Coordinates of C-alpha atoms in Angstrom, one line a residue:
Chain A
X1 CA -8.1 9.7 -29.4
X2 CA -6.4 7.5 -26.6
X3 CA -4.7 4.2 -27.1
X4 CA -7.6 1.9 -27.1
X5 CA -5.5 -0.9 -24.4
X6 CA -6.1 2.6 -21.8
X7 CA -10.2 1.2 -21.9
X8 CA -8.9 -2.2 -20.2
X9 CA -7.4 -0.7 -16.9
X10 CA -9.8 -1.7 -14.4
X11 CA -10.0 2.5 -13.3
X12 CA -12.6 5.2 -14.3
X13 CA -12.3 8.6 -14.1
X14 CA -11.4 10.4 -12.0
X15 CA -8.9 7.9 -11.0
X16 CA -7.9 7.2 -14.7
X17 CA -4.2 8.8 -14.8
X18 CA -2.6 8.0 -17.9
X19 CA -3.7 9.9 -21.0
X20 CA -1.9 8.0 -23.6
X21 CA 0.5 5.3 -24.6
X22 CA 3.1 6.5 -27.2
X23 CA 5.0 3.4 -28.1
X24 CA 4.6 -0.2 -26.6
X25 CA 6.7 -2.9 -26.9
X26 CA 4.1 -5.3 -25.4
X27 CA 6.1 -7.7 -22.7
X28 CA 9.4 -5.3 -23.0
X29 CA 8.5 -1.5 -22.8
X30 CA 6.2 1.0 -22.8
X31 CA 6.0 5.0 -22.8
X32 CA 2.8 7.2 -21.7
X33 CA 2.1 10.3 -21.1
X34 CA -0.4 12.0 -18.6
X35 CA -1.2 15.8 -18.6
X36 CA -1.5 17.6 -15.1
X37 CA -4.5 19.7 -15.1
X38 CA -5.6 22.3 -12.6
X39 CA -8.8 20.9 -12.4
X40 CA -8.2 17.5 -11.4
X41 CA -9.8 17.0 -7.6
X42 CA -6.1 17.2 -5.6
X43 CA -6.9 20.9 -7.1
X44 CA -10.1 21.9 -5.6
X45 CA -9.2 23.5 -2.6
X46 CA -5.6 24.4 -3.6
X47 CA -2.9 26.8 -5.0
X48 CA -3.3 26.1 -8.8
X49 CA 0.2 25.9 -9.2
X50 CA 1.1 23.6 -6.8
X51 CA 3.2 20.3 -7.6
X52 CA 1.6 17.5 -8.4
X53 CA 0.8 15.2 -5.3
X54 CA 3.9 12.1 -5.0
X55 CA 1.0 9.7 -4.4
X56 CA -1.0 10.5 -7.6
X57 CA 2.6 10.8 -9.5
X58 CA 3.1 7.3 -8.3
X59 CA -0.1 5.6 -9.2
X60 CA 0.4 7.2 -13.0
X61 CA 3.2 4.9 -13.4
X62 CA 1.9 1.9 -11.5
X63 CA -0.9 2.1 -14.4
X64 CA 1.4 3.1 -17.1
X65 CA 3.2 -0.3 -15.6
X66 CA -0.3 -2.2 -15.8
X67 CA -0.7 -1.3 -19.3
X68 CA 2.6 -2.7 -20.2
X69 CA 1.5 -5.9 -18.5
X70 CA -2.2 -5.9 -20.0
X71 CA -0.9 -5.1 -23.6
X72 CA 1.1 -9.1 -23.7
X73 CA -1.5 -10.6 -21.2
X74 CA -5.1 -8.8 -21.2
X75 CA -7.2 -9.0 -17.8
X76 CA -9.6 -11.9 -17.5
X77 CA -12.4 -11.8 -15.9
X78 CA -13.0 -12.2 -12.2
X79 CA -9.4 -10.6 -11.7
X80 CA -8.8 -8.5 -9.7
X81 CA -5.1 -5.8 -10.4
X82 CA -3.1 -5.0 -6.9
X83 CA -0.8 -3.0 -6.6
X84 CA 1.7 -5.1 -4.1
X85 CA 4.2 -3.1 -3.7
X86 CA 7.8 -0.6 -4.6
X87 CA 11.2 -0.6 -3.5
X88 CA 13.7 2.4 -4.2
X89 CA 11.6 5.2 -5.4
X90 CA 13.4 8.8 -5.7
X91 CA 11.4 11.4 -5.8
X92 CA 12.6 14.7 -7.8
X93 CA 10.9 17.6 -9.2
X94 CA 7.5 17.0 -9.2
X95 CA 5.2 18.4 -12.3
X96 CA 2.4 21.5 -12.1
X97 CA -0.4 22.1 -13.9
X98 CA 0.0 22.7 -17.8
X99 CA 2.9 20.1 -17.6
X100 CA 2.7 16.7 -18.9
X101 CA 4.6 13.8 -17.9
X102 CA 6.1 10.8 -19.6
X103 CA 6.6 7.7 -18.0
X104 CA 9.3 5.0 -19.1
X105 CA 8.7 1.8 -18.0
X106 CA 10.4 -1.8 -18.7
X107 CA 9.5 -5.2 -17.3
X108 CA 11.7 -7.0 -15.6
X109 CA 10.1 -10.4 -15.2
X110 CA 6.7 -11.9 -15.0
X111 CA 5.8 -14.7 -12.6
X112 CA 2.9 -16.6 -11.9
X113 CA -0.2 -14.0 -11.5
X114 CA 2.4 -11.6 -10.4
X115 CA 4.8 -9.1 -12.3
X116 CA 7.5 -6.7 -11.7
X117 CA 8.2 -3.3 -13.9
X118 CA 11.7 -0.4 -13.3
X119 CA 11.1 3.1 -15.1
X120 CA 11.3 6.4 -14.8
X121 CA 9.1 9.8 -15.3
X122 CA 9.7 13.3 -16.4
X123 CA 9.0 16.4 -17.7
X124 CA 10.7 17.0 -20.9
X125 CA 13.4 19.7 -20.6
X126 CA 13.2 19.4 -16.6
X127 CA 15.0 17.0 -14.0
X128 CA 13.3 13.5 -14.0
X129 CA 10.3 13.4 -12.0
X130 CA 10.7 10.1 -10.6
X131 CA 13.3 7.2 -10.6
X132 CA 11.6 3.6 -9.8
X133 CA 14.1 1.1 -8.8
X134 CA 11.0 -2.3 -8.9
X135 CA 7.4 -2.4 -8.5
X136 CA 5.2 -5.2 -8.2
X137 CA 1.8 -5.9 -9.6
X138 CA -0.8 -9.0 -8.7
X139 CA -3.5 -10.6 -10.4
X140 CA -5.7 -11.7 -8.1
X141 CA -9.4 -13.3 -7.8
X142 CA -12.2 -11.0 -7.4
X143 CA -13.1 -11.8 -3.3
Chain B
X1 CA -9.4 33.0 7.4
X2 CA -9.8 34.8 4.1
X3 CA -10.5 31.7 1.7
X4 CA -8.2 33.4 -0.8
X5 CA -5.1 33.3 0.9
X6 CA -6.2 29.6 2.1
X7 CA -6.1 28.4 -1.6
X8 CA -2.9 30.3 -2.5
X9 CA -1.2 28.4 0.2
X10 CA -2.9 25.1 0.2
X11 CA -1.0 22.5 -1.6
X12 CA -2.7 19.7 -3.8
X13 CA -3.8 16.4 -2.0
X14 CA -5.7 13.7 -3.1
X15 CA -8.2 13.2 -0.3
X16 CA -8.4 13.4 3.2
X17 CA -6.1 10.3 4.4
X18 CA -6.1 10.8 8.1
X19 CA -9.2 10.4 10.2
X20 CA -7.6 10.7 13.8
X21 CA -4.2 11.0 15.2
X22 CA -2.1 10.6 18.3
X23 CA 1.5 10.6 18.7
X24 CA 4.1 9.7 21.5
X25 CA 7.5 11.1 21.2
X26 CA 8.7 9.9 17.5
X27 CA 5.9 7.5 17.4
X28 CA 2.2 8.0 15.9
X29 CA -1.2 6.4 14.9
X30 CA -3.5 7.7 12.6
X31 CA -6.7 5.7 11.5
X32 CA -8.8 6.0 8.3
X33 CA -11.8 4.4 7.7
X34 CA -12.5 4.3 4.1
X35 CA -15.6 5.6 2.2
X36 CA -16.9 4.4 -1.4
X37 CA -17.5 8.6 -1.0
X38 CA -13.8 9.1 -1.1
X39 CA -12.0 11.7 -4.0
X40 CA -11.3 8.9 -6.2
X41 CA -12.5 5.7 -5.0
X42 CA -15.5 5.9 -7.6
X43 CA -12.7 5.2 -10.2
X44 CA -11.0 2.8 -8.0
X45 CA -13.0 0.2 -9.1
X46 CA -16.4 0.8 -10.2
X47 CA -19.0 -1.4 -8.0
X48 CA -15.7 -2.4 -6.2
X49 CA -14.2 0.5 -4.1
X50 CA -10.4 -0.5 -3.1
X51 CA -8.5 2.0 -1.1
X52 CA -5.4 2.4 -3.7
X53 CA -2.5 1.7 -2.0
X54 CA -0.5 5.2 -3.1
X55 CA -2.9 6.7 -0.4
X56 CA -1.2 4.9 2.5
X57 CA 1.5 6.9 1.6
X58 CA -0.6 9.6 1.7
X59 CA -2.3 8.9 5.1
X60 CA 1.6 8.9 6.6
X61 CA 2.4 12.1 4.7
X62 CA -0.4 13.4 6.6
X63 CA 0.0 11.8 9.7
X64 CA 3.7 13.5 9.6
X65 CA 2.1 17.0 8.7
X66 CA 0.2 16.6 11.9
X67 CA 3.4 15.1 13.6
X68 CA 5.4 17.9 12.5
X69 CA 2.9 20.8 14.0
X70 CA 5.4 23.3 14.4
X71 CA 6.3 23.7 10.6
X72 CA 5.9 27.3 9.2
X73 CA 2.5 28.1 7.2
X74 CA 3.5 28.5 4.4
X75 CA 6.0 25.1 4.0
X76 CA 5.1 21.5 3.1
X77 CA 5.7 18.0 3.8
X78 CA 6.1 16.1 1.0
X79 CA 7.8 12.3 0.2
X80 CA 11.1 12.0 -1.0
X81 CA 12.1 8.5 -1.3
X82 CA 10.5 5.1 -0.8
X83 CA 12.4 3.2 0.5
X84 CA 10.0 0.3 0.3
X85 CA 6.3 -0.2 0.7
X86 CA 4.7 -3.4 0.9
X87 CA 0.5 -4.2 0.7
X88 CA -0.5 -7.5 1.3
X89 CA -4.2 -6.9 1.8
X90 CA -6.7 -4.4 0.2
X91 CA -8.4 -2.1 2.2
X92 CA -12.2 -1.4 1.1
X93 CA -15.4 0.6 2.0
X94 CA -16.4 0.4 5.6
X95 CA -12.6 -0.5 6.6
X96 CA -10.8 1.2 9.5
X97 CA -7.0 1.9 8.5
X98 CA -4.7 2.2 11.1
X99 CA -1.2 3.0 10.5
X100 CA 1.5 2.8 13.3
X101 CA 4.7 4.6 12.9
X102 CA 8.1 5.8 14.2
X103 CA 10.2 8.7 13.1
X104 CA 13.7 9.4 13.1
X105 CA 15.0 12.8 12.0
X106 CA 18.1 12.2 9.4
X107 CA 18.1 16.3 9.7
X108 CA 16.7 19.7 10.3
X109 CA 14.7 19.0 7.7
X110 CA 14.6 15.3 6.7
X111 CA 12.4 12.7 8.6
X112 CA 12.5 8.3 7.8
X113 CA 9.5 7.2 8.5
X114 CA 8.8 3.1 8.9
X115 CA 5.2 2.2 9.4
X116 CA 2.6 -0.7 10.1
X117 CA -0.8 -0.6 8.1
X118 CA -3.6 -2.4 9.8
X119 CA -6.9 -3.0 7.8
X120 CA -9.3 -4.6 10.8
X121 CA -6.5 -5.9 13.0
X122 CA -5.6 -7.9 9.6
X123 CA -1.9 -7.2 8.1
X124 CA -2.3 -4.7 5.8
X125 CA 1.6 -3.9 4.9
X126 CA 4.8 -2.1 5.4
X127 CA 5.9 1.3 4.5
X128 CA 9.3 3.0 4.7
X129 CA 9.9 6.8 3.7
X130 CA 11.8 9.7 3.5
X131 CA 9.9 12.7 3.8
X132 CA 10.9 16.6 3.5
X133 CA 9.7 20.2 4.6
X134 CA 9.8 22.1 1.9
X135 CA 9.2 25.4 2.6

Protein backbone atom coordinates (compact mmCIF):
# COMPACT_ATOMS: atom_id res chain seq x y z
CA UNK A 1 0.00 0.00 0.00
CA UNK A 2 1.26 3.62 -0.83
CA UNK A 3 2.57 6.17 1.67
CA UNK A 4 -0.64 7.69 2.83
CA UNK A 5 1.06 11.68 2.54
CA UNK A 6 0.85 10.49 -1.69
CA UNK A 7 -3.35 11.02 -1.12
CA UNK A 8 -2.61 14.90 -0.33
CA UNK A 9 -0.95 15.82 -3.74
CA UNK A 10 -3.47 17.88 -5.26
CA UNK A 11 -3.14 15.22 -8.65
CA UNK A 12 -5.27 12.23 -9.72
CA UNK A 13 -4.57 9.67 -11.88
CA UNK A 14 -3.48 9.56 -14.59
CA UNK A 15 -1.37 12.47 -13.69
CA UNK A 16 -0.37 10.95 -10.26
CA UNK A 17 3.53 10.02 -10.84
CA UNK A 18 5.05 8.95 -7.84
CA UNK A 19 4.19 5.45 -6.55
CA UNK A 20 5.75 5.60 -3.17
CA UNK A 21 7.79 7.42 -0.57
CA UNK A 22 10.58 5.13 0.94
CA UNK A 23 12.09 7.32 3.66
CA UNK A 24 11.17 11.01 4.53
CA UNK A 25 12.91 13.18 6.60
CA UNK A 26 9.99 15.71 6.65
CA UNK A 27 11.55 19.48 6.07
CA UNK A 28 15.16 17.77 5.16
CA UNK A 29 14.75 14.82 2.59
CA UNK A 30 12.89 12.54 0.97
CA UNK A 31 13.25 9.35 -1.51
CA UNK A 32 10.30 7.95 -3.93
CA UNK A 33 10.02 5.76 -6.32
CA UNK A 34 7.72 5.66 -9.48
CA UNK A 35 7.52 2.53 -11.78
CA UNK A 36 7.39 3.18 -15.72
CA UNK A 37 4.66 1.13 -17.16
CA UNK A 38 3.90 0.49 -20.82
CA UNK A 39 0.53 1.35 -20.33
CA UNK A 40 0.66 4.77 -19.08
CA UNK A 41 -1.05 7.21 -21.91
CA UNK A 42 2.60 8.68 -23.32
CA UNK A 43 2.39 4.81 -24.47
CA UNK A 44 -0.68 4.51 -26.52
CA UNK A 45 0.43 5.16 -29.80
CA UNK A 46 4.13 4.26 -29.23
CA UNK A 47 7.14 1.85 -29.35
CA UNK A 48 6.72 0.07 -25.97
CA UNK A 49 10.11 0.41 -25.27
CA UNK A 50 10.63 3.77 -25.67
CA UNK A 51 12.31 6.11 -23.02
CA UNK A 52 10.36 7.72 -20.75
CA UNK A 53 9.23 11.28 -21.86
CA UNK A 54 11.84 14.20 -20.05
CA UNK A 55 8.66 16.19 -19.28
CA UNK A 56 6.85 13.37 -17.36
CA UNK A 57 10.42 12.39 -15.81
CA UNK A 58 10.44 15.99 -14.65
CA UNK A 59 7.02 16.31 -13.10
CA UNK A 60 7.82 12.84 -11.03
CA UNK A 61 10.29 14.81 -9.07
CA UNK A 62 8.57 18.13 -8.95
CA UNK A 63 5.86 15.92 -6.97
CA UNK A 64 8.28 13.78 -5.16
CA UNK A 65 9.63 17.55 -4.19
CA UNK A 66 5.85 18.56 -3.17
CA UNK A 67 5.67 15.72 -0.97
CA UNK A 68 8.70 16.61 0.83
CA UNK A 69 7.20 20.00 1.28
CA UNK A 70 3.58 18.75 2.25
CA UNK A 71 5.00 16.00 4.71
CA UNK A 72 6.41 19.42 7.36
CA UNK A 73 3.63 21.72 6.07
CA UNK A 74 0.25 19.95 4.70
CA UNK A 75 -1.82 21.86 1.99
CA UNK A 76 -4.60 24.04 3.32
CA UNK A 77 -7.42 24.63 1.74
CA UNK A 78 -8.13 27.12 -0.94
CA UNK A 79 -4.35 26.56 -2.06
CA UNK A 80 -3.47 26.15 -4.91
CA UNK A 81 0.58 24.04 -5.72
CA UNK A 82 2.57 25.77 -8.85
CA UNK A 83 5.18 24.61 -10.08
CA UNK A 84 7.28 28.10 -10.70
CA UNK A 85 10.11 27.10 -11.99
CA UNK A 86 14.01 24.96 -12.55
CA UNK A 87 17.37 26.05 -13.11
CA UNK A 88 20.28 23.50 -14.21
CA UNK A 89 18.53 20.30 -15.09
CA UNK A 90 20.81 17.48 -16.86
CA UNK A 91 19.22 15.19 -18.41
CA UNK A 92 20.89 11.52 -18.74
CA UNK A 93 19.56 8.16 -19.51
CA UNK A 94 16.11 8.23 -19.41
CA UNK A 95 14.06 5.01 -17.94
CA UNK A 96 11.78 2.37 -20.09
CA UNK A 97 9.08 0.52 -19.26
CA UNK A 98 9.63 -2.31 -16.53
CA UNK A 99 12.15 0.23 -14.85
CA UNK A 100 11.52 2.07 -11.85
CA UNK A 101 12.95 5.19 -10.74
CA UNK A 102 14.05 6.74 -7.50
CA UNK A 103 14.08 10.18 -6.92
CA UNK A 104 16.39 12.00 -4.21
CA UNK A 105 15.33 15.14 -3.21
CA UNK A 106 16.58 17.70 -0.36
CA UNK A 107 15.22 21.12 0.54
CA UNK A 108 17.08 23.84 0.43
CA UNK A 109 15.09 26.54 1.99
CA UNK A 110 11.45 27.44 2.45
CA UNK A 111 10.21 31.07 2.17
CA UNK A 112 7.02 32.66 2.57
CA UNK A 113 4.35 30.49 0.49
CA UNK A 114 7.24 29.50 -1.69
CA UNK A 115 9.98 26.65 -1.51
CA UNK A 116 12.93 25.44 -3.19
CA UNK A 117 14.16 21.52 -3.42
CA UNK A 118 18.02 20.00 -5.38
CA UNK A 119 17.86 16.03 -6.10
CA UNK A 120 18.53 13.73 -8.30
CA UNK A 121 16.86 10.46 -10.10
CA UNK A 122 17.92 7.10 -11.26
CA UNK A 123 17.65 3.79 -12.20
CA UNK A 124 19.45 1.60 -9.86
CA UNK A 125 22.48 -0.10 -11.51
CA UNK A 126 22.18 2.60 -14.48
CA UNK A 127 23.64 6.25 -15.06
CA UNK A 128 21.51 8.81 -13.03
CA UNK A 129 18.47 9.77 -14.80
CA UNK A 130 18.42 13.19 -13.93
CA UNK A 131 20.57 15.82 -12.05
CA UNK A 132 18.36 18.93 -10.64
CA UNK A 133 20.53 21.80 -9.74
CA UNK A 134 17.02 24.10 -7.79
CA UNK A 135 13.44 23.99 -8.38
CA UNK A 136 10.78 26.09 -7.07
CA UNK A 137 7.33 25.45 -5.78
CA UNK A 138 4.38 28.12 -4.88
CA UNK A 139 1.48 28.07 -2.66
CA UNK A 140 -0.83 30.04 -3.99
CA UNK A 141 -4.70 31.08 -3.55
CA UNK A 142 -7.23 29.14 -5.45
CA UNK A 143 -8.26 32.13 -8.30
CA UNK B 1 1.39 3.71 -43.42
CA UNK B 2 1.22 0.20 -41.96
CA UNK B 3 0.14 1.15 -38.15
CA UNK B 4 2.69 -1.46 -37.04
CA UNK B 5 5.72 0.03 -38.17
CA UNK B 6 4.16 3.58 -36.94
CA UNK B 7 4.13 2.31 -33.26
CA UNK B 8 7.53 0.56 -33.47
CA UNK B 9 8.99 3.93 -34.31
CA UNK B 10 6.82 6.28 -32.48
CA UNK B 11 8.37 7.52 -29.33
CA UNK B 12 6.29 8.19 -26.07
CA UNK B 13 4.77 11.78 -25.60
CA UNK B 14 2.50 12.97 -23.25
CA UNK B 15 -0.09 14.81 -25.31
CA UNK B 16 -0.21 16.71 -28.25
CA UNK B 17 1.61 20.18 -27.24
CA UNK B 18 1.58 22.01 -30.40
CA UNK B 19 -1.55 23.20 -32.16
CA UNK B 20 0.04 25.38 -35.05
CA UNK B 21 3.38 26.33 -36.07
CA UNK B 22 5.45 28.76 -38.21
CA UNK B 23 8.98 29.44 -38.23
CA UNK B 24 11.37 32.07 -39.75
CA UNK B 25 14.95 31.21 -40.10
CA UNK B 26 16.05 30.14 -36.32
CA UNK B 27 12.90 31.59 -35.05
CA UNK B 28 9.37 29.88 -34.38
CA UNK B 29 5.81 30.19 -32.93
CA UNK B 30 3.65 27.51 -32.02
CA UNK B 31 0.22 28.03 -30.20
CA UNK B 32 -1.69 25.59 -27.94
CA UNK B 33 -4.87 26.18 -26.70
CA UNK B 34 -5.58 24.02 -23.85
CA UNK B 35 -8.43 21.45 -23.30
CA UNK B 36 -9.81 20.10 -19.80
CA UNK B 37 -9.84 16.88 -22.70
CA UNK B 38 -6.17 16.89 -22.68
CA UNK B 39 -4.01 13.35 -21.77
CA UNK B 40 -3.66 14.27 -18.30
CA UNK B 41 -5.29 17.41 -17.46
CA UNK B 42 -8.16 15.34 -15.67
CA UNK B 43 -5.50 14.62 -12.95
CA UNK B 44 -4.15 18.04 -13.18
CA UNK B 45 -6.44 19.15 -10.87
CA UNK B 46 -9.68 17.65 -10.59
CA UNK B 47 -12.63 20.40 -11.25
CA UNK B 48 -9.49 22.71 -11.87
CA UNK B 49 -7.63 21.87 -15.17
CA UNK B 50 -4.08 23.67 -15.11
CA UNK B 51 -1.87 23.12 -18.04
CA UNK B 52 1.32 21.65 -15.99
CA UNK B 53 4.01 23.54 -16.68
CA UNK B 54 6.58 20.33 -17.78
CA UNK B 55 4.29 20.48 -20.99
CA UNK B 56 5.72 23.84 -22.14
CA UNK B 57 8.65 22.03 -22.40
CA UNK B 58 7.01 19.70 -24.24
CA UNK B 59 5.10 22.13 -26.72
CA UNK B 60 8.96 23.50 -27.53
CA UNK B 61 10.28 19.95 -27.89
CA UNK B 62 7.67 19.71 -30.46
CA UNK B 63 7.78 22.84 -31.88
CA UNK B 64 11.69 21.99 -32.57
CA UNK B 65 10.51 18.44 -34.05
CA UNK B 66 8.62 20.49 -36.51
CA UNK B 67 11.50 23.06 -36.77
CA UNK B 68 13.87 20.43 -37.41
CA UNK B 69 11.83 18.78 -40.51
CA UNK B 70 14.65 17.30 -42.15
CA UNK B 71 15.65 14.76 -39.26
CA UNK B 72 15.72 11.05 -40.29
CA UNK B 73 12.53 8.79 -39.50
CA UNK B 74 13.55 6.89 -37.41
CA UNK B 75 15.54 9.69 -34.90
CA UNK B 76 14.23 11.79 -32.06
CA UNK B 77 14.34 15.09 -30.46
CA UNK B 78 14.48 14.97 -27.06
CA UNK B 79 15.69 17.66 -24.01
CA UNK B 80 18.92 17.55 -22.72
CA UNK B 81 19.48 20.25 -20.23
CA UNK B 82 17.36 23.04 -18.79
CA UNK B 83 18.95 25.54 -18.48
CA UNK B 84 16.25 27.48 -16.74
CA UNK B 85 12.45 27.68 -17.07
CA UNK B 86 10.45 30.13 -15.38
CA UNK B 87 6.17 30.19 -15.11
CA UNK B 88 4.72 33.02 -13.65
CA UNK B 89 1.14 32.40 -14.64
CA UNK B 90 -0.95 29.16 -15.08
CA UNK B 91 -2.35 28.36 -18.19
CA UNK B 92 -5.96 26.66 -18.00
CA UNK B 93 -8.93 25.28 -20.20
CA UNK B 94 -10.00 27.47 -22.99
CA UNK B 95 -6.33 29.29 -22.94
CA UNK B 96 -4.42 29.91 -26.15
CA UNK B 97 -0.53 29.16 -25.52
CA UNK B 98 1.81 30.78 -27.55
CA UNK B 99 5.36 30.18 -27.38
CA UNK B 100 7.97 32.32 -29.25
CA UNK B 101 11.42 31.05 -29.76
CA UNK B 102 14.91 31.29 -31.31
CA UNK B 103 17.37 28.56 -31.99
CA UNK B 104 21.00 28.44 -32.15
CA UNK B 105 22.69 25.17 -33.26
CA UNK B 106 25.70 24.48 -30.55
CA UNK B 107 26.31 21.47 -33.26
CA UNK B 108 25.37 19.00 -35.90
CA UNK B 109 23.31 17.68 -33.54
CA UNK B 110 22.72 20.01 -30.56
CA UNK B 111 20.18 22.94 -30.68
CA UNK B 112 19.73 25.94 -27.42
CA UNK B 113 16.55 26.93 -27.53
CA UNK B 114 15.26 30.32 -25.43
CA UNK B 115 11.60 30.88 -25.57
CA UNK B 116 8.58 33.27 -24.52
CA UNK B 117 5.31 31.56 -23.24
CA UNK B 118 2.28 33.74 -23.72
CA UNK B 119 -1.08 32.66 -22.05
CA UNK B 120 -3.66 35.38 -23.60
CA UNK B 121 -1.16 38.10 -24.35
CA UNK B 122 -0.43 37.74 -20.37
CA UNK B 123 3.32 36.74 -19.35
CA UNK B 124 3.28 33.25 -19.05
CA UNK B 125 7.29 32.56 -18.58
CA UNK B 126 10.67 31.82 -19.80
CA UNK B 127 12.24 28.71 -21.00
CA UNK B 128 15.81 27.89 -22.03
CA UNK B 129 16.97 24.42 -23.40
CA UNK B 130 19.26 22.22 -24.82
CA UNK B 131 17.74 19.77 -26.96
CA UNK B 132 19.25 16.67 -29.02
CA UNK B 133 18.54 14.32 -32.14
CA UNK B 134 19.00 11.18 -31.12
CA UNK B 135 18.85 8.95 -33.69
Amino acid sequence: MAHPLIATLPHRPPMVLVDDITDLYPGDRITTVKHIDPIEICYRDANPLAPYPVTLLLESFVQSAALLWFGSDPVHPGEQLLFAGITNADIGAPPIPGQTIVHHVKLLACIGSNAFFTGHCEVPGSPTALTVERVALARRPLA
Amino acid sequence: MNTTTTRTASPAVPLQAVDTFTAAGDTFTVTKTVTAEDPYLPGHFPGNPIYPGVFYLETVRQAIEKWHCHQPATSTITITMIRHARFTRPARAGDTITVTGHCTRTGDETVDVDAIIDIDHSAGGTLQLTLTLQR
